[in-house]
Amino acid sequence: MNRVYIKTYGCQMNERDSEAVGAMLRRRGYSLVDHESDADVVLLNTCSVRDQAEQKAIGKTGYLAKRKRTDPGFILGIMGCMAQNRGEELADRLPDLDLLVGTQKFHAVPDHLDNILETQKGLGPQPITIVDLDAEEGSQNTIREHLADKRQVSAFVSIMQGCNMNCAFCIVPKTRGQERARPIGAIVNEIEELADGGTKEVTLLGQIVNSYGRREIPIREGKSPFVQLLERVQDIKGIERIRFTSPHPRGFRQDLIEAYRDLSKLCEYVHLPAQSGSTRMLKLMNRPYSRERYLEIVDSLRNAVPDMYFSTDIIVGFPGEKERDFEETVDLFRTVAYDMAFVFKYSIRSGTPAATMEDQVPQRLKEERNQRLLRLLEKSSLVRNESLVGTTQEILIEGKAKRGNLYRGKTRGFRTCLVPATERLIGELVPVCIHRGTASALYGDIVLGGVDTVEPLLPQTL
Ligand code: SAH
Ligand code: F3S
């Protein structure tokens, strides 16, 4: 009765939370399985950022709940953002749920499951839904365990929880609560342990990483707490690559730009959410920067690190978005020549200011704008990958590719690369000469010798 399957929806933070819950459960004697059909307990870790994500999880819950009719011992729980966002309403709507756990209570999951199993032993099926959604001081410090049996070549590390911004479209401040940072020492210890276990790359996670620790940790020699943290991670032996997601354009200061220049392990890649290329829309979205300021950051990064790679988040069809606003986003895409982007169609999130704004944009227009940006993205991604043909890139081999006999890895610029390799090279940094580039991947062969310095790719007109 102790086989658990955790299904994760949404962002890397959710993936990381699920992993930490999995590790805690395993330590408590539960085993983790890869398929829901093999599990006695299914936990859905949910996302609320868009309606579609919530609907998916609700559909899945309905489907799984059927199993309870023939298998009363089966346990079903919902964790994370949707639990927090919808609260008890979910328990009312889905009476078969055994467990509803919010974003500050992941660490309580093992206790709750133990209790449910105890109750079942005595009384038969769990009679009510256990609901645990409160805020908890210090809960940011509980997301620290990793699944130690598997070597993680590349690992996520949660450095903070919550967000104090109030973007008009976003439900995250409600689901994740106020910004809370973990201490630098705890994060460094966690990464040292990962490095001891063979991890080569870490991605530091937070809703808005460049505001990390700004209330708890003083600025030192002009360096923000986040840059101080990066410097500490740079010094960890065994870690070869550092990434983070996501910074906010507000507070993206010179110290962080210089960190890209000075810290050899900090990869030349940044995910910098723009949301829109129109200053008018940014104001309506309550994003405290202008198009010009955003482009200034892009330029400073390119000046500091000529071979910089950029990705972004964009929302199309935010209330009031006119054709001329959207054209400014198109223009931003051309100017920055993004290597990657997540383009979202605006989704009404009830309780956020944008939900009740006038001038909601018709679905058809959102769809058209979405498609247009995706086409541009495909072009810029292809141009970038083709520009790498003939160069030698450092690839961190992560594992076997899904198809064929190839292995997959990433360049420092976060481009996926497929190469013939061997099992033994998993977790190694190898020089690969690129012979082909498509919009989604690079193909190459491992070579002896060093990697090239690549000529900077100038923003091109697509
Ligand atoms: N600061 C976080 C953002 C979390 S939400 C981070 O980057 O880590 C992730 C993205 O979802 C946002 O950047 C935004 O582009 C998108 N998003 C948020 N709310 C949305 C909504 N209501 N409709 C569509 N997209 C949304
Ligand atoms: Fe959401 Fe804006 Fe924070 S997108 S997570 S409110 S920075």
XYZ file of C-alpha atoms and ligand atoms in Angstrom:
495
model
C 0.000 0.000 0.000
C 2.872 2.383 -0.257
C 3.620 2.853 -3.927
C 3.306 6.521 -4.872
C 3.055 8.163 -8.271
C 3.490 11.940 -8.419
C 2.282 13.713 -11.543
C 3.540 17.242 -12.030
C 1.914 20.050 -14.008
C 3.497 23.437 -14.714
C 6.869 25.023 -14.126
C 10.297 23.911 -12.936
C 9.432 25.014 -9.412
C 6.637 22.479 -9.389
C 8.996 19.814 -10.689
C 11.405 20.635 -7.937
C 8.674 20.581 -5.263
C 7.511 17.175 -6.515
C 11.023 15.842 -6.378
C 11.441 17.046 -2.795
C 8.105 15.458 -1.787
C 9.196 12.229 -3.500
C 12.473 12.234 -1.568
C 10.690 12.838 1.750
C 8.208 10.053 1.031
C 10.938 7.634 0.138
C 12.751 8.383 3.360
C 9.490 7.573 5.138
C 9.387 4.121 3.553
C 7.176 4.811 0.546
C 8.348 3.788 -2.902
C 8.028 5.912 -6.014
C 6.682 4.405 -9.221
C 6.682 5.697 -12.791
C 3.098 4.927 -13.776
C -0.202 5.743 -12.126
C -1.509 2.227 -12.796
C 1.244 0.789 -10.550
C 0.486 3.156 -7.680
C -1.564 2.879 -4.486
C -1.323 6.630 -4.014
C -1.497 9.261 -6.784
C -0.557 12.837 -6.001
C -1.138 15.568 -8.572
C 1.124 18.587 -8.166
C -0.833 21.291 -9.920
C -0.481 24.611 -11.745
C -2.834 27.605 -11.768
C -1.072 29.998 -14.083
C -3.608 29.439 -16.863
C -7.104 28.007 -16.849
C -6.068 25.189 -19.167
C -3.590 23.875 -16.610
C -6.279 23.754 -13.926
C -8.765 22.065 -16.232
C -6.246 19.356 -17.097
C -5.668 18.505 -13.443
C -9.387 18.558 -12.661
C -10.055 16.206 -15.594
C -7.354 13.871 -14.382
C -8.735 13.887 -10.844
C -12.192 12.966 -12.149
C -10.728 10.111 -14.138
C -8.660 8.776 -11.230
C -11.521 9.123 -8.780
C -13.381 6.410 -10.706
C -10.776 3.953 -9.531
C -11.831 4.517 -5.946
C -15.164 2.851 -6.667
C -13.543 -0.496 -7.380
C -10.483 0.029 -5.212
C -11.457 1.807 -1.980
C -7.887 1.652 -0.670
C -6.658 3.856 -3.517
C -5.519 7.291 -2.271
C -5.794 10.474 -4.323
C -4.346 13.867 -3.462
C -3.948 17.307 -5.012
C -0.962 19.426 -4.035
C 0.423 22.827 -4.962
C -0.867 25.896 -6.740
C -4.385 24.796 -7.697
C -4.992 23.444 -4.200
C -3.940 26.826 -2.834
C -5.886 28.830 -5.394
C -9.193 26.974 -5.261
C -9.037 25.773 -1.673
C -11.966 23.993 -0.066
C -14.113 24.549 -3.144
C -12.047 21.786 -4.735
C -12.727 19.401 -1.881
C -16.458 20.129 -2.245
C -16.359 19.644 -5.967
C -14.205 16.512 -5.856
C -15.491 14.569 -2.840
C -13.314 11.558 -3.643
C -10.164 13.490 -2.821
C -8.258 12.239 0.212
C -5.776 15.067 0.455
C -5.527 18.732 -0.504
C -2.126 20.278 0.304
C -1.075 23.881 -0.362
C 2.238 25.309 -1.544
C 3.619 25.874 1.955
C 2.767 22.385 3.197
C 4.560 20.017 0.835
C 6.694 18.781 3.727
C 3.540 17.672 5.585
C 2.586 15.164 2.866
C 4.327 12.133 4.456
C 2.521 12.701 7.783
C -0.821 13.092 6.049
C -0.347 9.911 4.036
C 0.703 7.991 7.147
C -2.466 9.186 8.873
C -4.693 8.272 5.963
C -3.209 4.769 5.834
C -3.662 4.356 9.594
C -7.286 5.423 9.317
C -7.852 2.974 6.491
C -6.451 0.135 8.583
C -8.961 0.839 11.332
C -12.015 2.280 9.652
C -11.883 1.446 5.993
C -11.713 4.261 3.444
C -10.765 7.747 4.512
C -14.085 9.455 5.287
C -13.155 13.112 4.717
C -10.654 15.109 2.704
C -7.654 16.287 4.705
C -7.192 19.965 3.836
C -3.883 21.650 4.696
C -3.523 25.037 3.034
C -2.154 27.378 5.684
C 0.856 29.620 5.320
C 3.831 28.379 7.302
C 6.811 30.387 8.405
C 10.058 28.844 7.209
C 8.397 26.546 4.669
C 10.827 27.777 1.992
C 13.539 25.880 3.884
C 11.790 22.533 3.522
C 12.350 22.115 -0.228
C 15.901 20.768 0.029
C 15.922 16.993 -0.422
C 16.830 15.295 -3.669
C 16.357 11.747 -4.865
C 19.780 10.511 -3.862
C 19.698 7.153 -5.646
C 19.749 8.731 -9.090
C 22.713 10.741 -10.241
C 21.388 14.104 -11.333
C 23.736 15.531 -13.950
C 21.708 18.715 -13.873
C 19.688 19.643 -10.786
C 17.171 22.280 -9.801
C 17.696 24.076 -6.510
C 14.957 26.169 -4.952
C 16.445 29.349 -3.474
C 13.244 31.169 -2.539
C 9.476 30.952 -2.630
C 6.771 33.467 -3.404
C 6.541 36.764 -5.228
C 5.845 40.306 -4.043
C 5.122 41.761 -7.462
C 1.585 42.355 -8.580
C 1.524 41.736 -12.296
C -2.099 42.365 -13.245
C -2.541 38.975 -14.945
C -0.791 36.714 -12.459
C -2.181 34.351 -9.825
C 1.246 33.326 -8.501
C 1.436 35.831 -5.600
C -1.833 34.306 -4.367
C -0.764 30.684 -4.820
C 2.835 31.035 -3.665
C 2.560 33.787 -1.071
C 5.079 36.462 -0.064
C 8.733 36.292 -1.066
C 10.760 34.159 1.350
C 14.445 33.391 0.814
C 16.503 30.464 2.035
C 19.825 31.340 3.699
C 22.893 31.313 1.430
C 24.613 28.707 3.637
C 21.746 26.217 3.312
C 21.662 26.585 -0.460
C 25.444 26.195 -0.721
C 25.318 23.041 1.454
C 22.633 21.544 -0.742
C 24.649 22.237 -3.896
C 27.839 20.843 -2.330
C 25.983 17.619 -1.600
C 24.680 17.502 -5.150
C 28.219 18.047 -6.451
C 29.464 15.185 -4.249
C 26.827 13.000 -5.893
C 28.074 13.912 -9.373
C 25.906 16.899 -10.309
C 27.628 19.203 -12.806
C 24.981 21.827 -13.453
C 22.568 23.627 -11.144
C 19.618 25.820 -11.999
C 18.666 28.156 -9.167
C 14.904 28.541 -8.976
C 12.641 31.294 -7.751
C 9.715 33.348 -9.012
C 11.949 36.394 -9.174
C 15.487 35.356 -8.391
C 17.179 38.723 -8.617
C 15.205 39.929 -5.628
C 16.587 36.968 -3.651
C 17.270 37.851 -0.014
C 16.872 41.570 -0.479
C 15.220 41.979 2.905
C 17.353 39.505 4.832
C 20.865 39.907 3.386
C 22.695 43.259 3.070
C 24.281 44.491 -0.163
C 28.066 43.937 -0.007
C 30.571 45.825 -2.160
C 27.739 46.876 -4.434
C 26.619 43.284 -4.895
C 23.057 42.177 -4.345
C 22.371 39.075 -2.249
C 21.618 37.154 -5.459
C 25.026 37.979 -6.947
C 26.660 37.074 -3.617
C 24.916 33.719 -3.860
C 26.112 33.222 -7.453
C 29.674 33.913 -6.333
C 29.417 31.289 -3.620
C 28.073 28.726 -6.078
C 30.886 29.573 -8.508
C 33.333 28.411 -5.817
C 31.756 24.974 -5.358
C 34.086 22.257 -6.606
C 32.524 19.869 -9.091
C 29.818 22.278 -10.263
C 30.684 23.326 -13.811
C 27.623 25.244 -14.908
C 25.239 27.659 -13.191
C 21.849 28.748 -14.527
C 18.862 30.445 -12.920
C 15.244 31.130 -13.655
C 13.616 33.598 -13.655
C 15.009 37.050 -13.129
C 12.783 40.113 -13.505
C 13.808 43.077 -15.675
C 13.221 45.263 -12.631
C 16.295 45.042 -10.469
C 18.432 43.530 -13.233
C 21.373 45.719 -12.292
C 24.984 46.168 -13.266
C 26.237 43.715 -10.603
C 24.286 40.900 -12.275
C 25.486 41.905 -15.721
C 29.053 41.882 -14.427
C 28.463 38.463 -12.866
C 27.804 37.139 -16.375
C 31.118 38.620 -17.453
C 33.125 37.522 -14.414
C 31.763 34.166 -13.245
C 33.108 31.480 -15.548
C 30.478 28.913 -14.555
C 27.510 31.198 -15.139
C 26.295 30.121 -18.578
C 25.741 32.765 -21.257
C 22.000 32.251 -21.306
C 19.223 34.244 -19.696
C 15.482 33.707 -19.480
C 14.256 37.288 -19.181
C 10.450 37.538 -19.194
C 9.346 40.572 -21.230
C 5.562 39.844 -21.358
C 5.130 42.535 -24.041
C 7.170 44.798 -26.288
C 4.801 47.720 -25.759
C 5.426 50.097 -22.870
C 1.711 50.916 -22.855
C 0.858 47.253 -22.294
C 3.598 46.867 -19.683
C 1.972 49.716 -17.733
C -1.443 48.059 -17.951
C 0.163 44.799 -16.866
C 1.717 46.593 -13.902
C 5.199 45.578 -14.988
C 7.518 48.333 -13.710
C 9.839 48.803 -16.728
C 9.599 50.122 -20.252
C 10.411 48.553 -23.594
C 13.504 50.808 -23.707
C 14.722 49.666 -20.307
C 14.258 46.031 -21.311
C 16.293 46.567 -24.476
C 18.935 48.397 -22.465
C 19.385 45.276 -20.309
C 19.632 43.097 -23.424
C 22.284 45.432 -24.862
C 24.284 45.551 -21.635
C 24.284 41.762 -21.473
C 25.393 41.507 -25.101
C 28.135 44.031 -24.428
C 29.335 42.092 -21.391
C 29.016 38.679 -23.055
C 28.868 38.961 -26.847
C 27.737 35.366 -27.297
C 24.686 35.693 -25.057
C 21.518 33.601 -25.571
C 18.083 34.952 -24.701
C 14.708 33.487 -23.964
C 11.532 35.085 -22.694
C 7.888 34.807 -21.649
C 5.301 36.742 -23.663
C 1.588 37.123 -23.148
C -0.486 37.837 -26.244
C -4.021 39.160 -26.022
C -3.765 40.871 -22.643
C -6.898 43.055 -22.231
C -6.604 46.198 -24.345
C -3.807 44.876 -26.594
C -4.231 46.605 -29.953
C -2.609 45.691 -33.230
C -0.014 48.444 -32.786
C 0.914 47.121 -29.329
C 1.315 43.647 -30.707
C 3.476 45.008 -33.545
C 5.822 46.319 -30.876
C 6.117 42.816 -29.468
C 6.831 41.509 -32.961
C 9.488 44.172 -33.248
C 10.954 43.156 -29.889
C 11.223 39.587 -31.202
C 13.094 40.833 -34.250
C 15.384 43.100 -32.241
C 16.346 40.582 -29.581
C 16.220 37.543 -31.916
C 15.204 35.232 -29.084
C 16.675 31.749 -29.048
C 13.670 30.456 -27.169
C 10.377 31.820 -25.872
C 7.209 30.749 -24.133
C 4.291 32.506 -25.756
C 1.093 32.423 -23.701
C -2.396 33.401 -24.751
C -3.783 35.569 -21.973
C -5.981 33.503 -19.665
C -8.416 35.125 -17.241
C -7.461 34.350 -13.629
C -10.273 35.262 -11.365
C -9.265 37.544 -8.510
C -6.494 39.257 -10.492
C -6.929 42.879 -11.667
C -6.800 41.972 -15.369
C -9.729 39.587 -15.056
C -12.198 42.441 -14.874
C -10.471 44.823 -17.304
C -12.429 45.977 -20.297
C -11.394 45.230 -23.851
C -10.751 41.519 -23.460
C -9.197 40.270 -26.702
C -11.084 37.670 -28.776
C -9.666 34.146 -28.726
C -9.179 34.171 -32.504
C -6.845 37.170 -32.299
C -4.902 35.627 -29.425
C -4.450 32.518 -31.539
C -3.258 34.516 -34.576
C -0.789 36.548 -32.534
C 0.479 33.438 -30.834
C 1.096 31.740 -34.187
C 2.851 34.778 -35.589
C 5.319 34.922 -32.720
C 5.934 31.188 -32.867
C 6.803 31.446 -36.555
C 9.272 34.249 -35.846
C 10.759 32.251 -33.026
C 11.274 29.235 -35.215
C 13.168 31.404 -37.662
C 15.431 33.041 -35.103
C 16.093 29.720 -33.433
C 17.029 28.179 -36.781
C 19.278 31.108 -37.700
C 21.064 30.752 -34.377
C 21.509 26.997 -34.669
C 22.724 27.257 -38.255
C 25.242 29.884 -37.167
C 26.776 27.246 -34.897
C 27.420 24.748 -37.685
C 31.155 24.236 -38.059
C 31.937 25.434 -34.533
C 32.955 23.289 -31.581
C 30.679 23.610 -28.563
C 30.997 22.344 -25.006
C 28.150 19.879 -24.422
C 27.101 18.464 -21.072
C 25.828 14.977 -21.885
C 22.635 14.373 -19.910
C 21.373 11.003 -21.109
C 20.111 8.934 -24.001
C 17.964 10.665 -26.592
C 14.403 9.428 -26.963
C 14.961 8.114 -30.454
C 17.873 6.450 -32.209
C 21.248 5.710 -30.734
C 22.122 9.276 -29.951
C 22.764 10.953 -26.619
C 21.365 14.343 -25.701
C 23.034 17.258 -24.035
C 23.082 21.027 -23.891
C 25.453 23.757 -24.925
C 26.236 26.477 -22.416
C 23.736 28.587 -24.377
C 21.011 26.007 -23.555
C 20.747 24.662 -27.098
C 19.880 20.978 -27.256
C 22.507 18.893 -29.017
C 22.320 15.259 -30.147
C 25.542 13.283 -30.525
C 26.758 9.710 -30.863
C 28.253 8.926 -27.432
C 28.429 6.188 -24.814
C 26.833 5.601 -21.425
C 30.134 6.423 -19.747
C 29.999 9.976 -21.073
C 26.764 10.829 -19.270
C 27.584 13.709 -16.938
C 30.719 14.677 -18.856
C 31.461 17.947 -20.601
C 32.664 17.108 -24.087
C 33.713 19.202 -27.086
C 31.344 18.588 -30.000
C 31.793 19.800 -33.549
C 28.365 20.833 -34.852
C 27.543 19.640 -38.366
C 23.810 20.379 -38.583
C 21.333 22.713 -36.956
C 17.531 22.640 -37.087
C 15.148 24.996 -35.293
C 14.971 22.647 -32.335
C 18.333 20.886 -32.128
C 21.981 20.740 -33.054
C 23.689 17.589 -34.318
C 27.393 16.956 -34.035
C 30.276 14.652 -33.217
C 32.608 14.569 -30.275
C 36.072 15.811 -31.169
C 39.407 15.886 -29.449
C 40.600 19.351 -28.571
C 39.059 22.477 -27.188
C 35.915 24.454 -27.860
C 35.692 27.501 -30.123
C 34.945 31.011 -29.203
C 31.965 31.774 -31.350
C 31.627 35.040 -33.173
C 28.793 37.058 -31.675
C 25.514 36.674 -33.481
C 24.255 40.120 -34.301
C 20.552 40.704 -33.873
C 19.316 40.178 -37.378
C 16.290 41.356 -39.266
C 14.109 38.344 -39.823
N 8.093 35.111 -12.217
C 7.716 33.784 -12.673
C 6.518 33.828 -13.550
C 5.623 32.692 -13.242
S 4.280 32.566 -14.305
C 8.868 33.175 -13.385
O 9.182 33.597 -14.492
O 9.436 32.241 -12.903
C 5.103 32.112 -15.811
C 4.622 32.855 -16.988
O 3.269 32.556 -17.219
C 4.652 34.371 -16.858
O 5.915 34.897 -17.109
C 3.636 34.810 -17.873
O 4.217 34.997 -19.142
C 2.687 33.603 -17.938
N 1.387 33.941 -17.313
C 1.161 34.275 -16.036
N -0.153 34.545 -15.851
C -0.764 34.360 -17.049
C -2.103 34.487 -17.511
N -3.075 34.870 -16.709
N -2.358 34.204 -18.814
C -1.366 33.819 -19.643
N -0.090 33.704 -19.264
C 0.218 33.962 -17.983
Fe 3.737 36.527 -11.527
Fe 4.765 38.859 -12.058
Fe 5.505 37.561 -9.863
S 4.501 37.181 -13.497
S 5.256 35.429 -10.391
S 3.490 38.395 -10.292
S 6.814 38.793 -11.226
